[in-house]
Coordinates of C-alpha atoms in Angstrom, one line a residue:
X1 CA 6.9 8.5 1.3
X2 CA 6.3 10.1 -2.1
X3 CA 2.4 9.9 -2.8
X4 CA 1.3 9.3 -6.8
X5 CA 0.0 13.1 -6.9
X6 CA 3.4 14.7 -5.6
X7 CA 5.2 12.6 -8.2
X8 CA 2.8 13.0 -10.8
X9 CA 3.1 16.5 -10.8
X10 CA 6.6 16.2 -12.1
X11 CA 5.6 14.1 -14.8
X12 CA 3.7 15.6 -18.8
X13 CA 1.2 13.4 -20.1
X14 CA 2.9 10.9 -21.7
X15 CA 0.8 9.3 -24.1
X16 CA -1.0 12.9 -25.6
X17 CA -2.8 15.8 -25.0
X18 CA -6.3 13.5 -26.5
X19 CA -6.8 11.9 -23.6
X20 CA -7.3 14.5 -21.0
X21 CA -10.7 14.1 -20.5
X22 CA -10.5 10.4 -20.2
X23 CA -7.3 10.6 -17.8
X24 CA -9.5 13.7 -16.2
X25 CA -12.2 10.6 -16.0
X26 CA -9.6 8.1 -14.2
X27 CA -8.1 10.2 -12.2
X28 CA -11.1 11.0 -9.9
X29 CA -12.6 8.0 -10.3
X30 CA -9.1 6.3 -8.8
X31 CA -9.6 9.3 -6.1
X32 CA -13.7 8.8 -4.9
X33 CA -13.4 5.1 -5.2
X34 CA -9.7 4.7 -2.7
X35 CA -10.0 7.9 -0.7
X36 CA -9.4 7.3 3.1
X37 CA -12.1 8.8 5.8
X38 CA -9.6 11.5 6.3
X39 CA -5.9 11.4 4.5
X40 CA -3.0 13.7 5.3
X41 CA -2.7 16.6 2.5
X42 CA -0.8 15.4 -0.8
X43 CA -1.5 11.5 -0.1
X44 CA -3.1 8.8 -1.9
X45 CA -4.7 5.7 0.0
X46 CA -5.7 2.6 -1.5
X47 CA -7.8 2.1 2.2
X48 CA -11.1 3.4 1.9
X49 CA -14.6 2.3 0.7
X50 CA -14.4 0.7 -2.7
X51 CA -18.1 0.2 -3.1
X52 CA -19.4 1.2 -6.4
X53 CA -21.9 3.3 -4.4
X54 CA -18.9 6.3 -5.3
X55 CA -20.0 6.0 -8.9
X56 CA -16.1 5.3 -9.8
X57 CA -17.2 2.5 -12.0
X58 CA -19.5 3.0 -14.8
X59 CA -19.8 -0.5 -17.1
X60 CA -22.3 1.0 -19.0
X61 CA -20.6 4.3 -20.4
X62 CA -18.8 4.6 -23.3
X63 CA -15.2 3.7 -23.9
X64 CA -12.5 6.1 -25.0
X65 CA -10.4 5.3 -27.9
X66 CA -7.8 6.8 -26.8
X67 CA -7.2 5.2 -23.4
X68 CA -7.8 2.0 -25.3
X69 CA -4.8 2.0 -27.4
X70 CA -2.7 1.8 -24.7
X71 CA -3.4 -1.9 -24.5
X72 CA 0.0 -3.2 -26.2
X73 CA -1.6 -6.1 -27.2
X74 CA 2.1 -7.4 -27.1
X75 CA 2.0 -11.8 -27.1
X76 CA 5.5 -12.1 -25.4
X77 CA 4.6 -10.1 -22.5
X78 CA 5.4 -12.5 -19.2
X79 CA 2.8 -9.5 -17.2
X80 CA 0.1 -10.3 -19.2
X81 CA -2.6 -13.1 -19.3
X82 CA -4.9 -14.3 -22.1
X83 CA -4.7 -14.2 -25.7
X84 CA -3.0 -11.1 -27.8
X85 CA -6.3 -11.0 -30.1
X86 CA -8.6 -11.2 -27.2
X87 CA -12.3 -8.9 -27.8
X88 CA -11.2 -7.4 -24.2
X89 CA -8.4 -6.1 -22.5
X90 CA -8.4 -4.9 -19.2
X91 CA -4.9 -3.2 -17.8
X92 CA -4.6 -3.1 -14.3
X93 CA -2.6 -0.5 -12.5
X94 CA -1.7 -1.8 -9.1
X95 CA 1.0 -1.7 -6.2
X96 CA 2.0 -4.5 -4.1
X97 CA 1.6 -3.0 -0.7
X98 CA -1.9 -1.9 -1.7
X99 CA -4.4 -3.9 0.1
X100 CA -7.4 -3.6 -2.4
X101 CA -5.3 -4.8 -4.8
X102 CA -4.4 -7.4 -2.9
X103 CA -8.3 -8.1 -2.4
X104 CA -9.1 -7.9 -6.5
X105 CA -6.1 -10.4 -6.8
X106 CA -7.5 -12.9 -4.8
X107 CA -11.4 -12.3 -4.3
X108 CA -12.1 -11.3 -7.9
X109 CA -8.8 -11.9 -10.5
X110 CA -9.1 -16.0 -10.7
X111 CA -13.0 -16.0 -11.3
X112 CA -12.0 -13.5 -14.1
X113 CA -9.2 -15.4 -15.6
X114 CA -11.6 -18.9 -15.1
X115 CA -14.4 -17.0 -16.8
X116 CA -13.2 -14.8 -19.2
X117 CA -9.3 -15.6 -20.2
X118 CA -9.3 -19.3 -20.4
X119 CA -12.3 -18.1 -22.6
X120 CA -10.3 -16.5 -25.1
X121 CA -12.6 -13.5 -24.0
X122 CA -10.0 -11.5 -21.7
X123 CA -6.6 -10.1 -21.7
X124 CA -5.3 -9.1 -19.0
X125 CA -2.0 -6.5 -18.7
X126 CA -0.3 -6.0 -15.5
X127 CA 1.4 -2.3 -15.0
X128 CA 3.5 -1.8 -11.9
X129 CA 2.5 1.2 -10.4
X130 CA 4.3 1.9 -7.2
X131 CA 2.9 4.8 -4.8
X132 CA 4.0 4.2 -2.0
X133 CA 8.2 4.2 -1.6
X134 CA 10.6 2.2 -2.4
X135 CA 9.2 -1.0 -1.1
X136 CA 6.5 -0.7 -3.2
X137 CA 9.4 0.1 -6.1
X138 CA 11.3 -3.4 -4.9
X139 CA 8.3 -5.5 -5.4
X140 CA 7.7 -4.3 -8.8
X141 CA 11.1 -5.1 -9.8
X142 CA 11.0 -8.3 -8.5
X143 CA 7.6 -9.0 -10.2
X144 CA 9.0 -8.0 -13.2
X145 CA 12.1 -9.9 -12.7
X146 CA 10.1 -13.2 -11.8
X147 CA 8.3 -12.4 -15.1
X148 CA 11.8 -12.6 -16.8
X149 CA 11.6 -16.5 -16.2
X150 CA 7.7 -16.7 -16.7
X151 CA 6.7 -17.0 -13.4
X152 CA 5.3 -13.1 -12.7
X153 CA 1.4 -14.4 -12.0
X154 CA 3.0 -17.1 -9.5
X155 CA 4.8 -14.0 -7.5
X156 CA 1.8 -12.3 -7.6
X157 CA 0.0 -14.7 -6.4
X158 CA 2.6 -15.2 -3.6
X159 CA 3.0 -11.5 -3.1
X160 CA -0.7 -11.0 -2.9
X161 CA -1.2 -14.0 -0.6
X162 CA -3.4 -13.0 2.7
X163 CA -1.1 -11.6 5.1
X164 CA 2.3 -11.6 2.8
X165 CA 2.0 -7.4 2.8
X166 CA 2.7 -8.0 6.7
X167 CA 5.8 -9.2 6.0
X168 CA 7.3 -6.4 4.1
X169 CA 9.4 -6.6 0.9
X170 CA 12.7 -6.4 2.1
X171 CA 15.6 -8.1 0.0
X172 CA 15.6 -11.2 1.5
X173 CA 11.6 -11.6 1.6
X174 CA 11.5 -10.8 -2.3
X175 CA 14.0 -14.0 -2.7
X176 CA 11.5 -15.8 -0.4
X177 CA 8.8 -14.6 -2.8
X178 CA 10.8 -15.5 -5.9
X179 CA 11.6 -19.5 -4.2
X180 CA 7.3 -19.8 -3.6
X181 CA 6.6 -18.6 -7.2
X182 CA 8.8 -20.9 -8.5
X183 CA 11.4 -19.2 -9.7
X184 CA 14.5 -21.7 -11.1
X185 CA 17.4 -19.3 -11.0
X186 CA 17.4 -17.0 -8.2
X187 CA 20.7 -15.6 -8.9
X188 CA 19.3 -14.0 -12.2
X189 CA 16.4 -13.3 -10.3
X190 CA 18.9 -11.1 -7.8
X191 CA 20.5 -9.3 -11.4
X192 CA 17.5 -8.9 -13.0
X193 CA 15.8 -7.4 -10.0
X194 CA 18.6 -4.7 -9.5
X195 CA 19.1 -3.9 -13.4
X196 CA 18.3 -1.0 -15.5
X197 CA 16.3 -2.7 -17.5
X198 CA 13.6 -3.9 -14.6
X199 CA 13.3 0.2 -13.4
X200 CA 13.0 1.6 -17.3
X201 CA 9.9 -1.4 -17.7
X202 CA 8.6 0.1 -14.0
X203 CA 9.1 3.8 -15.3
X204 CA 7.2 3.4 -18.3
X205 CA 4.5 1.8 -16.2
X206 CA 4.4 4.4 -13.2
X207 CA 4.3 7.5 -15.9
X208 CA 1.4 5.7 -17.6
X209 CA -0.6 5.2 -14.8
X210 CA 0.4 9.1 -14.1
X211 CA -0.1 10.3 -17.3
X212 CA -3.5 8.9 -17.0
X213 CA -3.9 11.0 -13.8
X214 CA -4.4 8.1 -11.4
X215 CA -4.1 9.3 -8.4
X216 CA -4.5 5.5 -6.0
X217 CA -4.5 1.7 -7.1
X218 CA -5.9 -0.4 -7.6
X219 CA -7.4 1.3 -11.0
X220 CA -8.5 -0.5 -14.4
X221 CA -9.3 0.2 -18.1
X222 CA -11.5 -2.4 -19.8
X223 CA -11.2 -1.5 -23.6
X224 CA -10.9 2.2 -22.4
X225 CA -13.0 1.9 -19.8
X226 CA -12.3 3.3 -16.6
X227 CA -13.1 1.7 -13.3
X228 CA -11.4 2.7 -10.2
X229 CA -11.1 0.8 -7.1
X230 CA -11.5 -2.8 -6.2
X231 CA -15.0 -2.8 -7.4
X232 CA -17.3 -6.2 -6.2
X233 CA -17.0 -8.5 -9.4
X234 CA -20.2 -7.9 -10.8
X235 CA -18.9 -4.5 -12.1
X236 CA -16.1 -6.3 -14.2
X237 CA -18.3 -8.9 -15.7
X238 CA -20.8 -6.0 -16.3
X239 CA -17.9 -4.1 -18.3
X240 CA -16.1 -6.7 -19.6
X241 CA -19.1 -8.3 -21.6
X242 CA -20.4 -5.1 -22.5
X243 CA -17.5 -4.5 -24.0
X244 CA -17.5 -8.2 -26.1
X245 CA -20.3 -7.5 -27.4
X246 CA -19.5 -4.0 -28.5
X247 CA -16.5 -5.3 -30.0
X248 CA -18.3 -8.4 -31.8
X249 CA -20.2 -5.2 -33.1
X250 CA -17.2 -3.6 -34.3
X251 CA -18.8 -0.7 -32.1
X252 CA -16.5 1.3 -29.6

């Protein structure tokens, strides 16, 4: 199982030599905040204490410019939430067999999105960033093929679901996924998960989140803003209004 520092290694920094520090900033935040006890030499975990005790998540310190113009701010994106012209955007790099994430999609994602995107306050941008094989690489597909037919928040939600990591993302379990999420044509579904297109949009993604030097999931930038880990919620309504205001401000 390839871990996101091995294949990370292979890959430049995409997006610019300018944000070093910053992705310097993410990349061992992502590593305090999702480091196991003890983890085997050259792996990531997504298993250990996300407590913002680690001092991954720091909603008070200042934002990067940089890192913040990787929100793409694009309005046709199906793997996004909330308004284009939204103050805040937070992009979320996460992995479907990552059980934090799957703790921050169900514990602390809806009381964002009830809060702060049906607010008009919040954007929220979904990158696929599979570390851990090629189930993890199968999943994203499909989300992003679900997305195809504007259903990818209902297959997250599905895919996310307490206990649905148990049961694996083989092929037939990702059609499974696709049926509970709604999905209407599940033979496009099938093409669109196994097309070129659905690994380029999961490349681009992945090198991202590596460019970035993330190093575990799941791991977050709020208008540039790093926060690593799934972090209890008061540490994204800390950041996430502190960023409003400093963007009512015209401040970054």
């Amino acid at each position: 199982m390839p871990s996101a520092t091995s294949t990370s290694s292979r890959k430049p920094l995409a997006i610019g030599a300018g944000v070093l520090a910053a992705a310097l900033l993410l990349g061992f935040a992502s590593y305090t905040a999702t480091r196991p006890e003890s983890a085997p030499s050259g792996a990531s975990s997504s298993v250990g204490s996300p407590s913002a005790a680690d001092g991954s998540a720091e909603p008070q310190a200042g934002t990067h410019p940089e890192l913040e113009k990787l929100a793409r701010r694009d309005a046709k994106d199906p793997l996004a939430a909330g308004r284009a012209d939204a103050p805040v955007v937070m992009i979320e790099y996460a992995d479907f067999q990552c059980g934090y994430c799957g703790k921050f999609a169900r514990d602390t994602e809806p009381r964002l999105m009830r809060k702060y995107v049906d607010a008009g306050v919040l954007r929220i941008e979904w990158r696929n960033f599979p570390i851990f094989g090629e189930a993890s690489e199968a999943a994203a597909r499909a989300a992003w093929a679900a997305g195809q037919q504007g259903r990818f928040w209902q297959f997250h939600a599905a895919a996310y679901a307490e206990g649905a990591k148990e049961k694996g993302f083989g092929r037939d379990r990702l059609t499974a996924l696709a049926r509970e999420a709604g999905v209407r044509d599940l033979d496009r579904f099938t093409r669109d998960l196994d097309s070129d297109a659905a690994r380029q949009a999961v490349t681009r993604d992945q090198e991202e989140g590596y460019g970035l030097g993330a190093t575990s999931t799941p791991s977050f930038l709020v208008n540039g803003r790093p926060i690593a880990g799934a972090q209890p919620l008061e540490t994204f309504t800390e950041a996430i209004e502190a960023a409003e205001r400093s963007a009512k401000q015209g401040v970054r």
